C-alpha positions as a LaTeX table, in Angstrom:
\begin{tabular}{lrrr}
\hline
Residue & $x$ (\AA) & $y$ (\AA) & $z$ (\AA) \\
\hline
Met1 & 14.17 & $-17.19$ & $-8.12$ \\
Ser2 & 11.21 & $-16.32$ & $-10.35$ \\
Thr3 & 10.33 & $-12.81$ & $-11.41$ \\
Thr4 & 7.20 & $-12.83$ & $-9.31$ \\
Thr5 & 9.20 & $-13.61$ & $-6.21$ \\
Asn6 & 11.58 & $-10.71$ & $-6.89$ \\
Lys7 & 8.63 & $-8.37$ & $-7.32$ \\
Gly8 & 7.00 & $-9.63$ & $-4.11$ \\
Asn9 & 10.21 & $-9.14$ & $-2.11$ \\
Lys10 & 11.15 & $-5.69$ & $-3.38$ \\
Phe11 & 9.50 & $-4.03$ & $-0.39$ \\
Ala12 & 11.19 & $-6.38$ & 2.06 \\
Asn13 & 14.47 & $-5.69$ & 0.38 \\
Ala14 & 14.01 & $-1.94$ & 0.94 \\
Gly15 & 13.75 & $-2.55$ & 4.65 \\
Ala16 & 16.76 & $-4.90$ & 4.55 \\
Ala17 & 18.78 & $-2.20$ & 2.80 \\
Ala18 & 18.04 & 0.25 & 5.59 \\
Gly19 & 18.91 & $-2.41$ & 8.17 \\
Gly20 & 22.20 & $-2.95$ & 6.37 \\
Phe21 & 22.99 & 0.69 & 6.79 \\
Val22 & 22.14 & 0.59 & 10.52 \\
Gly23 & 23.99 & $-2.72$ & 10.96 \\
Ala24 & 27.05 & $-1.48$ & 9.11 \\
Met25 & 27.65 & 1.07 & 11.84 \\
Gly26 & 27.89 & $-1.67$ & 14.45 \\
Gly27 & 24.36 & $-1.05$ & 15.73 \\
Ser28 & 25.52 & 1.99 & 17.63 \\
Phe29 & 24.27 & 4.55 & 15.10 \\
Val30 & 20.63 & 5.19 & 14.45 \\
Pro31 & 19.74 & 7.85 & 11.88 \\
Pro32 & 17.17 & 10.41 & 12.95 \\
Val33 & 13.76 & 9.87 & 11.33 \\
Asn34 & 11.24 & 12.66 & 11.14 \\
Ile35 & 7.89 & 12.08 & 9.53 \\
Thr36 & 5.58 & 14.99 & 8.72 \\
Val37 & 2.03 & 14.38 & 7.56 \\
Asn38 & $-0.09$ & 17.20 & 6.20 \\
Arg39 & $-3.61$ & 16.01 & 5.58 \\
Thr40 & $-6.10$ & 18.05 & 3.59 \\
Thr41 & $-9.81$ & 17.44 & 3.07 \\
Asn42 & $-11.26$ & 19.04 & $-0.01$ \\
Gly43 & $-8.37$ & 21.46 & $-0.13$ \\
Val44 & $-8.77$ & 22.49 & 3.53 \\
Pro45 & $-6.12$ & 21.38 & 6.01 \\
Ala46 & $-7.55$ & 18.99 & 8.59 \\
Gln47 & $-7.96$ & 20.34 & 12.13 \\
Gly48 & $-6.23$ & 18.31 & 14.83 \\
Gly49 & $-7.77$ & 15.24 & 16.35 \\
Arg50 & $-7.52$ & 11.54 & 16.01 \\
Pro51 & $-7.09$ & 10.26 & 12.45 \\
His52 & $-9.71$ & 7.90 & 11.16 \\
Thr53 & $-9.63$ & 5.22 & 8.55 \\
Glu54 & $-11.15$ & 7.71 & 6.11 \\
Ala55 & $-7.73$ & 9.36 & 6.03 \\
Leu56 & $-6.34$ & 6.32 & 4.15 \\
Leu57 & $-9.40$ & 4.84 & 2.45 \\
Pro58 & $-12.46$ & 6.18 & 0.68 \\
Ala59 & $-15.89$ & 5.44 & 2.11 \\
Pro60 & $-16.88$ & 1.81 & 1.46 \\
Glu61 & $-19.65$ & 2.64 & $-1.02$ \\
Phe62 & $-19.83$ & 0.02 & $-3.77$ \\
Thr63 & $-22.60$ & 1.29 & $-6.02$ \\
Ser64 & $-20.53$ & 1.17 & $-9.25$ \\
Pro65 & $-17.52$ & $-0.69$ & $-10.69$ \\
Ala66 & $-15.54$ & 2.52 & $-10.48$ \\
Gln67 & $-16.10$ & 2.73 & $-6.73$ \\
Val68 & $-15.00$ & $-0.89$ & $-6.28$ \\
Arg69 & $-11.84$ & $-0.17$ & $-8.32$ \\
Asn70 & $-11.19$ & 3.08 & $-6.38$ \\
Tyr71 & $-11.51$ & 1.31 & $-3.03$ \\
Cys72 & $-9.31$ & $-1.63$ & $-4.05$ \\
Asn73 & $-6.65$ & 0.70 & $-5.51$ \\
Ser74 & $-6.68$ & 2.92 & $-2.42$ \\
Leu75 & $-6.36$ & $-0.06$ & $-0.13$ \\
Arg76 & $-3.53$ & $-1.47$ & $-2.19$ \\
Ala77 & $-1.65$ & 1.82 & $-2.19$ \\
Ala78 & $-2.11$ & 2.32 & 1.55 \\
Ala79 & $-1.03$ & $-1.23$ & 2.33 \\
Val80 & 2.11 & $-0.97$ & 0.16 \\
Thr81 & 3.09 & 2.32 & 1.79 \\
Leu82 & 2.44 & 0.98 & 5.28 \\
Ser83 & 4.34 & $-2.25$ & 4.58 \\
Ile84 & 7.41 & $-0.23$ & 3.55 \\
Glu85 & 7.15 & 1.95 & 6.66 \\
Val86 & 6.73 & $-1.02$ & 8.97 \\
Ala87 & 9.64 & $-2.92$ & 7.39 \\
Met88 & 11.84 & 0.14 & 7.83 \\
Gly89 & 10.65 & 0.48 & 11.39 \\
Ala90 & 11.49 & $-3.13$ & 12.08 \\
Glu91 & 15.03 & $-2.66$ & 10.87 \\
Ile92 & 15.48 & 0.51 & 12.88 \\
Leu93 & 14.04 & $-1.22$ & 15.98 \\
Lys94 & 16.42 & $-4.15$ & 15.47 \\
Gly95 & 19.35 & $-1.74$ & 15.20 \\
Val96 & 18.38 & 0.15 & 18.31 \\
Leu97 & 17.77 & $-2.95$ & 20.43 \\
Ala98 & 20.99 & $-4.60$ & 19.26 \\
Ala99 & 22.86 & $-1.75$ & 21.00 \\
Val100 & 21.37 & $-2.75$ & 24.37 \\
Pro101 & 23.90 & $-5.00$ & 26.17 \\
Asp102 & 22.88 & $-8.59$ & 26.93 \\
Pro103 & 22.29 & $-9.05$ & 30.69 \\
Gln104 & 24.06 & $-12.47$ & 30.67 \\
Gly105 & 26.95 & $-11.13$ & 28.59 \\
Arg106 & 26.51 & $-13.66$ & 25.82 \\
Ala107 & 28.31 & $-13.04$ & 22.56 \\
Phe108 & 25.79 & $-11.74$ & 20.05 \\
Gly109 & 23.08 & $-12.13$ & 22.70 \\
Ser110 & 21.82 & $-8.55$ & 22.18 \\
Arg111 & 21.49 & $-9.11$ & 18.43 \\
Val112 & 19.59 & $-12.35$ & 18.96 \\
Arg113 & 17.21 & $-10.67$ & 21.35 \\
Ala114 & 16.71 & $-7.74$ & 18.96 \\
Gln115 & 16.03 & $-10.12$ & 16.11 \\
Lys116 & 13.33 & $-11.97$ & 18.09 \\
Val117 & 11.56 & $-8.71$ & 18.80 \\
Ala118 & 11.90 & $-7.32$ & 15.29 \\
Arg119 & 10.68 & $-10.59$ & 13.77 \\
Lys120 & 7.12 & $-9.82$ & 14.85 \\
Met121 & 7.25 & $-6.42$ & 13.23 \\
Asn122 & 8.59 & $-7.98$ & 10.07 \\
Lys123 & 5.59 & $-10.33$ & 10.09 \\
Ala124 & 3.33 & $-7.28$ & 10.31 \\
Ala125 & 5.08 & $-5.78$ & 7.26 \\
Asp126 & 4.64 & $-9.10$ & 5.40 \\
Ala127 & 0.96 & $-9.11$ & 6.33 \\
Leu128 & 0.55 & $-5.57$ & 4.97 \\
Arg129 & 2.27 & $-6.56$ & 1.74 \\
Asp130 & $-0.07$ & $-9.52$ & 1.45 \\
Ala131 & $-3.04$ & $-7.18$ & 2.08 \\
Ala132 & $-1.91$ & $-5.08$ & $-0.87$ \\
Lys133 & $-1.71$ & $-8.17$ & $-3.10$ \\
Asn134 & $-5.18$ & $-9.28$ & $-1.97$ \\
Ala135 & $-6.67$ & $-5.88$ & $-2.63$ \\
Ala136 & $-5.44$ & $-6.07$ & $-6.24$ \\
Ala137 & $-6.68$ & $-9.66$ & $-6.51$ \\
Cys138 & $-10.07$ & $-8.56$ & $-5.14$ \\
Tyr139 & $-10.63$ & $-6.16$ & $-7.99$ \\
Ser140 & $-9.42$ & $-8.74$ & $-10.51$ \\
Ala141 & $-11.84$ & $-11.30$ & $-9.11$ \\
Phe142 & $-14.66$ & $-8.69$ & $-9.26$ \\
Gln143 & $-13.93$ & $-8.07$ & $-12.92$ \\
Gln144 & $-13.95$ & $-11.82$ & $-13.66$ \\
Glu145 & $-17.06$ & $-12.69$ & $-11.69$ \\
Tyr146 & $-19.11$ & $-9.73$ & $-12.93$ \\
Glu147 & $-17.75$ & $-9.52$ & $-16.47$ \\
Glu148 & $-21.17$ & $-10.13$ & $-18.03$ \\
Glu149 & $-22.89$ & $-7.38$ & $-16.08$ \\
Ile150 & $-20.03$ & $-4.91$ & $-16.68$ \\
Asn151 & $-20.02$ & $-5.60$ & $-20.44$ \\
Arg152 & $-23.79$ & $-5.34$ & $-20.66$ \\
Val153 & $-23.71$ & $-1.82$ & $-19.26$ \\
Arg154 & $-20.54$ & $-0.91$ & $-21.11$ \\
His155 & $-22.16$ & $-1.69$ & $-24.51$ \\
Arg156 & $-25.22$ & 0.36 & $-23.66$ \\
Ala157 & $-23.08$ & 3.39 & $-22.79$ \\
Arg158 & $-23.29$ & 6.25 & $-25.25$ \\
Lys159 & $-20.55$ & 6.33 & $-27.77$ \\
Pro160 & $-18.60$ & 9.57 & $-27.87$ \\
Gln161 & $-20.06$ & 11.83 & $-30.51$ \\
Gln162 & $-17.74$ & 12.71 & $-33.34$ \\
Pro163 & $-17.34$ & 16.45 & $-33.94$ \\
Thr164 & $-19.27$ & 17.57 & $-36.99$ \\
Ile165 & $-18.27$ & 20.25 & $-39.39$ \\
Asn166 & $-20.61$ & 23.21 & $-39.61$ \\
Trp167 & $-20.43$ & 24.13 & $-43.27$ \\
Ala168 & $-22.66$ & 27.14 & $-42.80$ \\
Gln169 & $-20.19$ & 28.84 & $-40.57$ \\
Gln170 & $-17.57$ & 30.49 & $-42.78$ \\
\hline
\end{tabular}
């Protein structure tokens, strides 16, 4: 396995580790999961209501390279976080559904059914991980395609002024 494959699968492995914990208990034990989200806007806690995409991503204003970088980094961070959450959710779902008896009484039938259901959620986690990769690749492509324009402005930027010694002040 190459190192890039190991890096790409580290989020999937986190979900598999949690599934191993659930599966080790015979599928009859599901740990309680409580998630608390405290959202603040400019230092003020948000009042109730339906969350919007602005909660995860900045406004899509692309008037400077810094805004492109900020948007891509925010998207990447949100997608990575969500991919981990969804992978964990898939493993927990699989553990819970595996505890439901198979109606035909087949051996391992409940596990097979649970795996079929959880497979779709695992695909969603994979898609989110791919979205994170693509967000990083987007900024990289932006830098490559607009390198000339970025460098043209970068060279015109004012150089930081060196502090000068005031010899008159003693």
